[in-house]
CSV table of C-alpha atoms in Angstrom, one decimal:
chain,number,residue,atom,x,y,z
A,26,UNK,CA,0.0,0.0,0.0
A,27,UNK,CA,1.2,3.3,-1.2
A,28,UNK,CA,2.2,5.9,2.0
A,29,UNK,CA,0.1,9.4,2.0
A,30,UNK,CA,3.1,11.9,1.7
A,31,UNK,CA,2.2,13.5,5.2
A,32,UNK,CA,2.2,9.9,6.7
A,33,UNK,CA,5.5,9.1,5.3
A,34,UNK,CA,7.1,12.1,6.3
A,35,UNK,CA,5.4,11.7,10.1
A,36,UNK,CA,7.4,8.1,10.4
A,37,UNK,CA,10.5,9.6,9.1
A,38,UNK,CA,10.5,12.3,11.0
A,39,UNK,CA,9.9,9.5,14.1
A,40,UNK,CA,13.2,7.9,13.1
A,41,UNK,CA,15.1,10.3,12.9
A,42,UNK,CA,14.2,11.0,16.2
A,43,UNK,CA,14.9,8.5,17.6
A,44,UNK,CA,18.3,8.1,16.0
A,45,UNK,CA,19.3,12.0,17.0
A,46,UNK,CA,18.6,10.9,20.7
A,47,UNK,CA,22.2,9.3,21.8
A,48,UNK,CA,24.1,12.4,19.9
A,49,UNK,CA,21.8,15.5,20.8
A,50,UNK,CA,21.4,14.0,24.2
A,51,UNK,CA,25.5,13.5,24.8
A,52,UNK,CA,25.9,17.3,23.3
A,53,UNK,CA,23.6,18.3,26.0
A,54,UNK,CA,25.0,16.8,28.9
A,55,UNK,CA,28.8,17.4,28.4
A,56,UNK,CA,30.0,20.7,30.0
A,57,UNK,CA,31.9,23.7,28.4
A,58,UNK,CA,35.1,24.0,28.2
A,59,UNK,CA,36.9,26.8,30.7
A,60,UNK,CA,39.7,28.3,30.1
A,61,UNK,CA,42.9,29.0,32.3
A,62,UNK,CA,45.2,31.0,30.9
A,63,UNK,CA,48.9,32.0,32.6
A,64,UNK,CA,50.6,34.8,30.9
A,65,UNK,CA,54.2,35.4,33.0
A,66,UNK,CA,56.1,38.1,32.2
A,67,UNK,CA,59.9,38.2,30.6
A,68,UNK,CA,60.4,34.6,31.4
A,69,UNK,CA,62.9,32.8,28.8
A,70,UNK,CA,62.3,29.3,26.8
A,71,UNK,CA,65.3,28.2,29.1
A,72,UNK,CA,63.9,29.3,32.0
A,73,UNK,CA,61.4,26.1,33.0
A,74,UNK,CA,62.5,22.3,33.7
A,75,UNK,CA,60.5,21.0,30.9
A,76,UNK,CA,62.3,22.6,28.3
A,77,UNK,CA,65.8,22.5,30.1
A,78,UNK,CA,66.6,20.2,32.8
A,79,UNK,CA,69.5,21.3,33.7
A,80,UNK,CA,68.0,24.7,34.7
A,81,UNK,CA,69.1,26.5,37.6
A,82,UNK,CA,65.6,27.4,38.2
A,83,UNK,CA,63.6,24.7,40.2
A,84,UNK,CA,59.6,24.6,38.4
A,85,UNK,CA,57.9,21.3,39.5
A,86,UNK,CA,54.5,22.5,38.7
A,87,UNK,CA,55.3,22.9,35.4
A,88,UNK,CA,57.2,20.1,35.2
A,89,UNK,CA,54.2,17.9,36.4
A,90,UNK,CA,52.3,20.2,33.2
A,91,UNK,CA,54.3,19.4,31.1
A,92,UNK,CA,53.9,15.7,31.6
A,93,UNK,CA,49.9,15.9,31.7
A,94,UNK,CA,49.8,17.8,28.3
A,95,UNK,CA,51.8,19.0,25.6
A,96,UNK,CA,54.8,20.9,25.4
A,97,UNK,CA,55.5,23.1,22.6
A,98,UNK,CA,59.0,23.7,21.4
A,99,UNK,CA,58.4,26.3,18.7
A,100,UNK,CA,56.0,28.7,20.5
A,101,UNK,CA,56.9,32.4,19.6
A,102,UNK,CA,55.7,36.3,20.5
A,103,UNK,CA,54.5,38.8,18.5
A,104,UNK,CA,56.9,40.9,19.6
A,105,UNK,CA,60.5,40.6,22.0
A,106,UNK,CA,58.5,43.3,24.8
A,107,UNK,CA,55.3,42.7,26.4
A,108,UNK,CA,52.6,45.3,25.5
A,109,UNK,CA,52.2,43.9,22.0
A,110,UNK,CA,52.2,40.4,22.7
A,111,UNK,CA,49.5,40.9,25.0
A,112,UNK,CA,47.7,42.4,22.9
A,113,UNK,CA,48.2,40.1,19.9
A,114,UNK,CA,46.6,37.3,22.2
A,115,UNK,CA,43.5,39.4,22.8
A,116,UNK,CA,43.0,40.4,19.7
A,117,UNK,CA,44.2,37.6,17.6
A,118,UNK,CA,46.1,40.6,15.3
A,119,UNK,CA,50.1,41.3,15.0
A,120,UNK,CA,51.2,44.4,16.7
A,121,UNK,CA,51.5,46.2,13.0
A,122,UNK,CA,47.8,46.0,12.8
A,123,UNK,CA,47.2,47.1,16.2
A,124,UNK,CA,49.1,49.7,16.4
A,125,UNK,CA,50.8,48.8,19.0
A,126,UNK,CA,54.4,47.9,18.1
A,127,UNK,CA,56.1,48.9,21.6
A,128,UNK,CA,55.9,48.5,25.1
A,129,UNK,CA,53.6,51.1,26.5
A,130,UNK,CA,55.8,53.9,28.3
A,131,UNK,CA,58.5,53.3,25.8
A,132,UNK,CA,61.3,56.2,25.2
A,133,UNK,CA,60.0,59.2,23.5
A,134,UNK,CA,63.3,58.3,21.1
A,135,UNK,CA,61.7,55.2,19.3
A,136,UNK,CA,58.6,57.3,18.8
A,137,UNK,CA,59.7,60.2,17.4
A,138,UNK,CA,62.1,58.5,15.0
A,139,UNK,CA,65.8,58.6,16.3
A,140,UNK,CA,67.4,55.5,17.5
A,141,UNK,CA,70.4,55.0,19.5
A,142,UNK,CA,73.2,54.1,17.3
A,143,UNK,CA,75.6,51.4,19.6
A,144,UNK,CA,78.1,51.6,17.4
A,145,UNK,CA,78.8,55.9,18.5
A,146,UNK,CA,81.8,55.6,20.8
A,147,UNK,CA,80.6,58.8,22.5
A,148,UNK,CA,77.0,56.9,23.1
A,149,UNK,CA,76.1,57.6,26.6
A,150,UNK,CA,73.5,55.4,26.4
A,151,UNK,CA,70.6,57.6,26.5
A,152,UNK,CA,69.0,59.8,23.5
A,153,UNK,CA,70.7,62.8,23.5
A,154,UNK,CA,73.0,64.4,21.0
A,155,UNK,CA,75.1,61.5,20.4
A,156,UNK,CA,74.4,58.0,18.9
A,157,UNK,CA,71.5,58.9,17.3
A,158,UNK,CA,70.1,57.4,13.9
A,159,UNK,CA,66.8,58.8,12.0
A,160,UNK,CA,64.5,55.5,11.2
A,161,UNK,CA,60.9,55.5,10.5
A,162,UNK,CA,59.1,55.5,13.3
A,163,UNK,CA,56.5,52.7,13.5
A,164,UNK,CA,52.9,53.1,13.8
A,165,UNK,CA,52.0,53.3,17.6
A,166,UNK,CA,49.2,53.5,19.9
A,167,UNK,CA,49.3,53.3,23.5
A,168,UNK,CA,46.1,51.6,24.5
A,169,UNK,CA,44.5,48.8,23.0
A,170,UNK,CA,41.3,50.1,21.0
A,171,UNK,CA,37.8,50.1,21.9
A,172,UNK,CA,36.8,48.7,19.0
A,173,UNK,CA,38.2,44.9,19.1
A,174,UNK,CA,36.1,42.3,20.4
A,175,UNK,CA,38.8,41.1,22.6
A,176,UNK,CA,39.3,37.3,23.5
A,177,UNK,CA,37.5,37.9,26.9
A,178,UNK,CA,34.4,39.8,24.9
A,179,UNK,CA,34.2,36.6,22.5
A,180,UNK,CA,34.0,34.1,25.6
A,181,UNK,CA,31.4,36.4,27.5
A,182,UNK,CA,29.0,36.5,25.0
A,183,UNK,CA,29.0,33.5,24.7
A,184,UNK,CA,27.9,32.6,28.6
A,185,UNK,CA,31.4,32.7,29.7
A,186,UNK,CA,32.1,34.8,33.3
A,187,UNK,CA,35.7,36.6,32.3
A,188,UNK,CA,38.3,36.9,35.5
A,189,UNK,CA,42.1,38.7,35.0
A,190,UNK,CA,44.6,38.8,37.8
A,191,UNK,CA,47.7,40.4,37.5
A,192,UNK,CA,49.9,42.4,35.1
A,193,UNK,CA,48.1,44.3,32.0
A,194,UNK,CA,49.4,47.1,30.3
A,195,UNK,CA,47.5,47.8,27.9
A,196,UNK,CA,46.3,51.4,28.4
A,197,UNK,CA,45.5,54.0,30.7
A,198,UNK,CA,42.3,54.3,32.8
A,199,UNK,CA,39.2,53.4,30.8
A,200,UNK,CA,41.2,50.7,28.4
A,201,UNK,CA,42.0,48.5,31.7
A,202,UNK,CA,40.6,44.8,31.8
A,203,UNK,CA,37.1,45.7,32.5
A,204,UNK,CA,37.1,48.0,30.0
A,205,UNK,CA,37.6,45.3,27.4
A,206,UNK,CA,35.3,42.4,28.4
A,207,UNK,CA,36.4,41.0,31.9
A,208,UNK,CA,33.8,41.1,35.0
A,209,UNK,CA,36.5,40.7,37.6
A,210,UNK,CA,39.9,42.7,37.7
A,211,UNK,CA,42.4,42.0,40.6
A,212,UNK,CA,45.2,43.8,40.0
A,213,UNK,CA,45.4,44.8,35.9
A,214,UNK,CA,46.6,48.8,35.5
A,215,UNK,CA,48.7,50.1,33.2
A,216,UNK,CA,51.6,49.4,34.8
A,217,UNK,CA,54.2,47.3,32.9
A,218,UNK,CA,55.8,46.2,36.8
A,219,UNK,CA,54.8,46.3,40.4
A,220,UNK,CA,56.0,49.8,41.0
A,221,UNK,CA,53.8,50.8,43.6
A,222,UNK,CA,54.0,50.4,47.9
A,223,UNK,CA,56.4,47.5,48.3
A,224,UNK,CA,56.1,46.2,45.0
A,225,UNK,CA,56.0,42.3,44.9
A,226,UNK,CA,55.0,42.4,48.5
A,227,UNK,CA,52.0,43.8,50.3
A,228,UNK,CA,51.2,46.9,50.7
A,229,UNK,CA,50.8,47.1,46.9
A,230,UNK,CA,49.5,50.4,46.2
A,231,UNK,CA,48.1,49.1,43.6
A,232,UNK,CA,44.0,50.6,42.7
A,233,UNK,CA,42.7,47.6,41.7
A,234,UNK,CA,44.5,44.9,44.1
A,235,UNK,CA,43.4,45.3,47.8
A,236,UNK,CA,46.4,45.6,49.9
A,237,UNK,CA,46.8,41.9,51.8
A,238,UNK,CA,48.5,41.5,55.4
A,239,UNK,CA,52.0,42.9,55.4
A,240,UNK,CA,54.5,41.2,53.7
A,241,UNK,CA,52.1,39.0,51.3
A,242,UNK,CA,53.8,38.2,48.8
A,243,UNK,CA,52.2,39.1,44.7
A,244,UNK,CA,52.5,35.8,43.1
A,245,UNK,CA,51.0,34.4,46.1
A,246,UNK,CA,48.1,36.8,45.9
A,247,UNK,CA,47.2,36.6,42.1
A,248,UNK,CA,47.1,32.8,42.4
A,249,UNK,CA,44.9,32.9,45.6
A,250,UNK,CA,42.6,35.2,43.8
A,251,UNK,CA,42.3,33.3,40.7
A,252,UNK,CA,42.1,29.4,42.7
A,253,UNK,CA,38.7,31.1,44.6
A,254,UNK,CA,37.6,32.2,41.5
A,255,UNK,CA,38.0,29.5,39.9
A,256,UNK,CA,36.0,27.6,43.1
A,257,UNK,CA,33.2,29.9,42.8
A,258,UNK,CA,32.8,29.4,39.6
A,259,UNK,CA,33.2,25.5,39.0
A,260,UNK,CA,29.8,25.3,37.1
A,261,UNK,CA,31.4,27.3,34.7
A,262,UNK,CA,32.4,28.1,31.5
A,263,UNK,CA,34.5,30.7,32.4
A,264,UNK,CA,37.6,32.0,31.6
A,265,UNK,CA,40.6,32.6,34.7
A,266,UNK,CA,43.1,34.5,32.5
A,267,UNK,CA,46.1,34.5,35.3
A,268,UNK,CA,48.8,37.3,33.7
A,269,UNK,CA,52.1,37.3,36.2
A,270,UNK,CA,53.8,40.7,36.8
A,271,UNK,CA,56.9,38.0,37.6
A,272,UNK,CA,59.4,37.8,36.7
A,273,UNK,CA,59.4,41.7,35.7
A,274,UNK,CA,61.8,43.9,37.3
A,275,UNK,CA,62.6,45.0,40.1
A,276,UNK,CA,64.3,41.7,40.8
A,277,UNK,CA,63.2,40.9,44.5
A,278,UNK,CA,62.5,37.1,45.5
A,279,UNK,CA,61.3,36.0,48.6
A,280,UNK,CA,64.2,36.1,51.5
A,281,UNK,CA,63.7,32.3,52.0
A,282,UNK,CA,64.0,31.3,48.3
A,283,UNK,CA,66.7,33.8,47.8
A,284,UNK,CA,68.9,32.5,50.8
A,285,UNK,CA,67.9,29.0,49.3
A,286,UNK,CA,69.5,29.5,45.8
A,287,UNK,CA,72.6,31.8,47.0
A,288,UNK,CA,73.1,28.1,48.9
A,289,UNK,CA,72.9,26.5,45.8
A,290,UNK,CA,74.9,29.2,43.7
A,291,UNK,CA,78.0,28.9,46.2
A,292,UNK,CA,78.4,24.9,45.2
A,293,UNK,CA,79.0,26.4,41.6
A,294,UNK,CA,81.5,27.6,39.4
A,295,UNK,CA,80.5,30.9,38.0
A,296,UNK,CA,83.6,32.5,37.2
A,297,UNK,CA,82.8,32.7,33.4
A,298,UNK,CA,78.4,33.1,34.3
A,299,UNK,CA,79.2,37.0,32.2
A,300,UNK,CA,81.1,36.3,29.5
A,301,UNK,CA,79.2,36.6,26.7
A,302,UNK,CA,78.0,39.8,24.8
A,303,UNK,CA,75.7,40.8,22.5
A,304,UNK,CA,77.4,43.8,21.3
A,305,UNK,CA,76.7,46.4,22.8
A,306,UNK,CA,75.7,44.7,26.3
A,307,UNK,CA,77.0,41.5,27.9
A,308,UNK,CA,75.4,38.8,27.9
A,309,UNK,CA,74.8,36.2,30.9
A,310,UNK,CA,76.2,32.4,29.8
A,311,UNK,CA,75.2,30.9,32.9
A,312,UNK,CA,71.9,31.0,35.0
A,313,UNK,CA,73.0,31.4,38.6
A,314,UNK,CA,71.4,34.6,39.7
A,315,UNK,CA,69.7,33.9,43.2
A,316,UNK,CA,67.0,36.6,43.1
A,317,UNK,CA,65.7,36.1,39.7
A,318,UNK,CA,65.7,31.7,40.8
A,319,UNK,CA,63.5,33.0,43.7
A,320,UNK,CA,61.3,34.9,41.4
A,321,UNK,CA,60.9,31.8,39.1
A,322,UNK,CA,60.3,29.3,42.0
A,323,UNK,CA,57.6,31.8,43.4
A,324,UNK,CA,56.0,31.7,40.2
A,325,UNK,CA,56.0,28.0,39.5
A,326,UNK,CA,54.5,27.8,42.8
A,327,UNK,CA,51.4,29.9,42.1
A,328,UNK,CA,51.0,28.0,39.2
A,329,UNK,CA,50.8,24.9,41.2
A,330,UNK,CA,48.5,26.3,43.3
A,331,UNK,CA,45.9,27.5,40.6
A,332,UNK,CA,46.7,23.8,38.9
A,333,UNK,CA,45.3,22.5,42.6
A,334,UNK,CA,42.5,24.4,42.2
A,335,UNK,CA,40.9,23.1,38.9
A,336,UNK,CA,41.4,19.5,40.7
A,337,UNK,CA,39.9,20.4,43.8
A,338,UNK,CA,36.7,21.9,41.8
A,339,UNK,CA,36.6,18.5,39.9
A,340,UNK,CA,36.4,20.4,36.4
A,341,UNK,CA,40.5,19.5,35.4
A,342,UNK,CA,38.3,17.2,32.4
A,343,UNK,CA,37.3,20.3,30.8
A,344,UNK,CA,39.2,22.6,31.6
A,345,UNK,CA,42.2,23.8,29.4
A,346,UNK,CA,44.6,25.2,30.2
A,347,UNK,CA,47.7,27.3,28.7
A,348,UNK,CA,51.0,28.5,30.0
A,349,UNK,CA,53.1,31.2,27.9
A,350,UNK,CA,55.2,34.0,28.3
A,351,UNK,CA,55.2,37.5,26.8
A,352,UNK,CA,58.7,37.9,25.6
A,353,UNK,CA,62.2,36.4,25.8
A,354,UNK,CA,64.3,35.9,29.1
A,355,UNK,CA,65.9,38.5,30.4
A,356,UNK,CA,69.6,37.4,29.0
A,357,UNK,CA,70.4,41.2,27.4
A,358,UNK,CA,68.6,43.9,29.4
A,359,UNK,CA,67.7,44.9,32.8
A,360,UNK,CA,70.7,43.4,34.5
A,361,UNK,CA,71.0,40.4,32.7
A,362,UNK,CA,69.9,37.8,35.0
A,363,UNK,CA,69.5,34.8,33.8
A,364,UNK,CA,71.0,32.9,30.6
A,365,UNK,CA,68.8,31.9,27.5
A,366,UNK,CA,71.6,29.9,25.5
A,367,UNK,CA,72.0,28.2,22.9
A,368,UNK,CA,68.6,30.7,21.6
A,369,UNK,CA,70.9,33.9,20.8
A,370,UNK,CA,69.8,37.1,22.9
A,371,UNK,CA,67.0,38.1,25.0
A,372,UNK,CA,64.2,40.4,26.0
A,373,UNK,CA,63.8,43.5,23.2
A,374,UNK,CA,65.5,41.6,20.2
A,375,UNK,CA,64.6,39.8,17.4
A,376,UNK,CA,66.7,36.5,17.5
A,377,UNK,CA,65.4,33.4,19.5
A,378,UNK,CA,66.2,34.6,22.5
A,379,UNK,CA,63.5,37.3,22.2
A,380,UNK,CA,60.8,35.8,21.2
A,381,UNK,CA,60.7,32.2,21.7
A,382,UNK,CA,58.7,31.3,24.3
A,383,UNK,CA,57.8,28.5,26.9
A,384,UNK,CA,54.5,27.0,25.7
A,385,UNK,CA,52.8,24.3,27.9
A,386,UNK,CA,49.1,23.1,26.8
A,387,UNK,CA,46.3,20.6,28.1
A,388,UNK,CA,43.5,19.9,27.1
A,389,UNK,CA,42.2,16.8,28.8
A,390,UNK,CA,41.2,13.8,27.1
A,391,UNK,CA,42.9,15.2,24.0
A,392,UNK,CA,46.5,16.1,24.0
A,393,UNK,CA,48.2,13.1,25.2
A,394,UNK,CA,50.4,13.4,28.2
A,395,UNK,CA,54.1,14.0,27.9
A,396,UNK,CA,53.4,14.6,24.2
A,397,UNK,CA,55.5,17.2,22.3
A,398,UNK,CA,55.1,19.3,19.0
A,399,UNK,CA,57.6,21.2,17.0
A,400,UNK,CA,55.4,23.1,14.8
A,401,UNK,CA,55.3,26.6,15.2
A,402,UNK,CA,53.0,28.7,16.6
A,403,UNK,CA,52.6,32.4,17.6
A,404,UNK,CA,50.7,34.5,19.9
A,405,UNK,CA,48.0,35.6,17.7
A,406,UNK,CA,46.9,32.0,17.3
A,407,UNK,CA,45.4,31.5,21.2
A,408,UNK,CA,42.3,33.4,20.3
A,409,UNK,CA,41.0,31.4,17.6
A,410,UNK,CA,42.5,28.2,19.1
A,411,UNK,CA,40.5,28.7,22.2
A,412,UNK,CA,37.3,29.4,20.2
A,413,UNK,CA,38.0,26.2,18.5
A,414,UNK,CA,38.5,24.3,21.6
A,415,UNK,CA,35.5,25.5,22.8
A,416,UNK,CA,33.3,24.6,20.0
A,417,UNK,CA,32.3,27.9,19.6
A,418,UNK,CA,32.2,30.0,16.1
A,419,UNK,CA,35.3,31.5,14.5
A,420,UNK,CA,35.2,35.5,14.5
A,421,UNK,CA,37.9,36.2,11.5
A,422,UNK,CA,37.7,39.8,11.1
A,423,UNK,CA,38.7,40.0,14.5
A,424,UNK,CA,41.5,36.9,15.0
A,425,UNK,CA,43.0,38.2,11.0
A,426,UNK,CA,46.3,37.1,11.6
A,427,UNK,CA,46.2,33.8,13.8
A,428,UNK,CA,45.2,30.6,13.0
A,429,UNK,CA,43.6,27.8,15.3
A,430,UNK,CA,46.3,25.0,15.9
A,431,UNK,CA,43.8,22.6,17.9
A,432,UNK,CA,44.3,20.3,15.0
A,433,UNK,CA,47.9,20.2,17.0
A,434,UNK,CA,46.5,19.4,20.5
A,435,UNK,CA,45.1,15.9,18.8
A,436,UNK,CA,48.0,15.0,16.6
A,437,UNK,CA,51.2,17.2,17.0
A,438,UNK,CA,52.2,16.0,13.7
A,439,UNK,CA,49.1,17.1,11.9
């Protein structure tokens, strides 16, 4: 007997109900993804355990990372200083298109086209009337503009609840992170270091980071801030974007990890630990500096304790999570202390050394443990990468210039 159209298409329609059932039901009950994000500041590709195991520096947290995910050993910066990396991550755009191609505060020389010239024997090393070269001047704003839809803007319209902590320099007043998408802001100005109060330790006189009990330490504080977030907010999605002023200058550890490493720096030989150069400065062979091992360790451990967190919530299945740094080590500038050999140079220049970075991924239940890729990948790619790990839509006229490398995270060969 011949089906009526309208009964045919009422037992098809039946079928494929029953068929979408296991797959519309699973897509229902699994959870978003969150998102944890650490961001530290000048620390080198040399600088962590998983990368070089003979390090001076002792990182177990990201050591025990490392092994849960994927380490990435061709992860690279926009830029060799920090405003424009940041801001190539939250907008998915190289500094060039942003506008901004320096640090924000940067000498008046670089922006009104004179360099200084290191070959001038007379160079006093400021801009002055000596050693000075007309060039170009690049394009440069100093705030990131209104008009991105930043990373944290993409997430919270999408149901996500946006947190920052920490260092980020991207503007003045009224470009700060809740300005640009993020409903919770402990500590983000426009400073590019802890340069208020007692710096890295309470009081912080900083306007958006309540002073703790005397003596509290930053890296302590950020990570505190960002595991009770993260608690509060275990139902999720939400994005815990963790952004270290460590290991920025001014170089002061924490007396007991100081005293710990000047221990371990007198069973060494570092007569030779300055011998290189990177004309016109010297250049640090050997990492041995006490302070800046302190600063590192301090670090690692807030990392630890924010890792702790996500467990204790019971979310670490979907949850990932990205560790990166916004330049090179600080091998060539600001006292040179620690070493980023065999990558050439440091913080501020254009060779390895400044802009290879230490990249650490996991994303559980898809990157294998211990697993390792060698393809490269730059800072503009986390935006679109995260929005692909989250399943939700691609914004290209926003993320231009990066490209999602989750196809990496399942096959690091791909």
């Amino acid at each position: 007997m011949k089906l009526k159209l309208p009964t045919f298409l009422r037992r098809l329609c039946g079928v494929l109900g029953l068929l979408a059932i296991p797959v519309f039901g699973s897509a229902q009950s699994a959870k978003p993804t969150n998102v944890v994000f650490f961001l530290v500041d000048d620390l080198g590709w040399m600088d962590i355990s998983p990368n070089n195991p003979k390090t001076f520096y002792e990182t177990p947290n990201l050591q025990r990372f490392a092994e849960s995910g994927m380490r990435f050993t061709a992860g690279y910066a926009a830029c060799p200083v920090c405003s424009p990396t940041r801001s190539s991550i939250m907008t998915g755009q190289y500094p060039a298109r942003t506008r901004n191609t320096d640090y924000f505060g940067a000498p008046n020389g670089f922006k009104d086209g004179v360099i200084p010239d290191p070959y001038d024997p007379d160079r006093d090393g400021k801009f002055g009337k000596h050693g000075e070269r007309p060039v170009r001047p690049a394009p440069y704003a100093e705030r990131l503009a209104a008009d991105h839809t930043t990373l944290a803007e993409a997430l919270k319209s999408n149901g996500y609840t946006a947190f920052f902590a920490g260092k980020w320099h991207l503007g003045p007043e009224g470009s700060w992170p809740e300005d640009h998408g993020f409903d919770v802001n402990k500590g983000g100005v426009d400073r590019g270091g802890p340069y208020g109060g007692k710096k890295y330790f309470s009081p912080y006189g900083n306007p958006r980071l309540a002073d703790g009990p005397e003596g509290e330490h930053l890296p302590d504080r950020l990570a505190t801030e960002t595991a009770k977030f993260i608690t509060d907010h275990k139902e999720g999605p939400f994005l815990a974007y963790l952004s270290f002023y460590s290991v920025h200058t001014p170089l002061i550890g924490r007396p007991d990890l100081v005293e710990k490493y000047e221990k371990k720096r007198a069973e060494m030989d570092v007569s030779q630990e300055m011998s290189g150069e990177e004309f016109p400065r010297p250049v640090r062979i050997q990492q041995a500096h006490a302070v800046y091992a302190a600063m590192v360790e301090a670090m690692d451990l807030a990392v630890g304790k924010v890792l702790d967190a996500v467990d204790a919530a019971g979310i670490r299945d979907n949850t990932l999570v990205i560790f990166f740094s916004d330049n090179g080590g600080l091998a060539t500038s600001e006292g040179w202390p620690t070493s980023n050999l065999p990558l050439r140079a440091g913080k501020g220049w254009l060779y390895e050394g400044g802009i290879r970075e230490p990249l650490l991924v996991r994303w559980p239940g898809v990157t294998q443990p211990g697993s390792v890729c060698d393809t490269p990948v730059i800072s503009t790619d986390f935006f679109p990468t995260i929005l692909d790990v989250c399943g939700l839509p691609a914004l290209p006229q926003q993320h231009k210039d990066g490209a999602s490398f989750a196809a990496l995270l399942r096959d690091p060969k791909a």
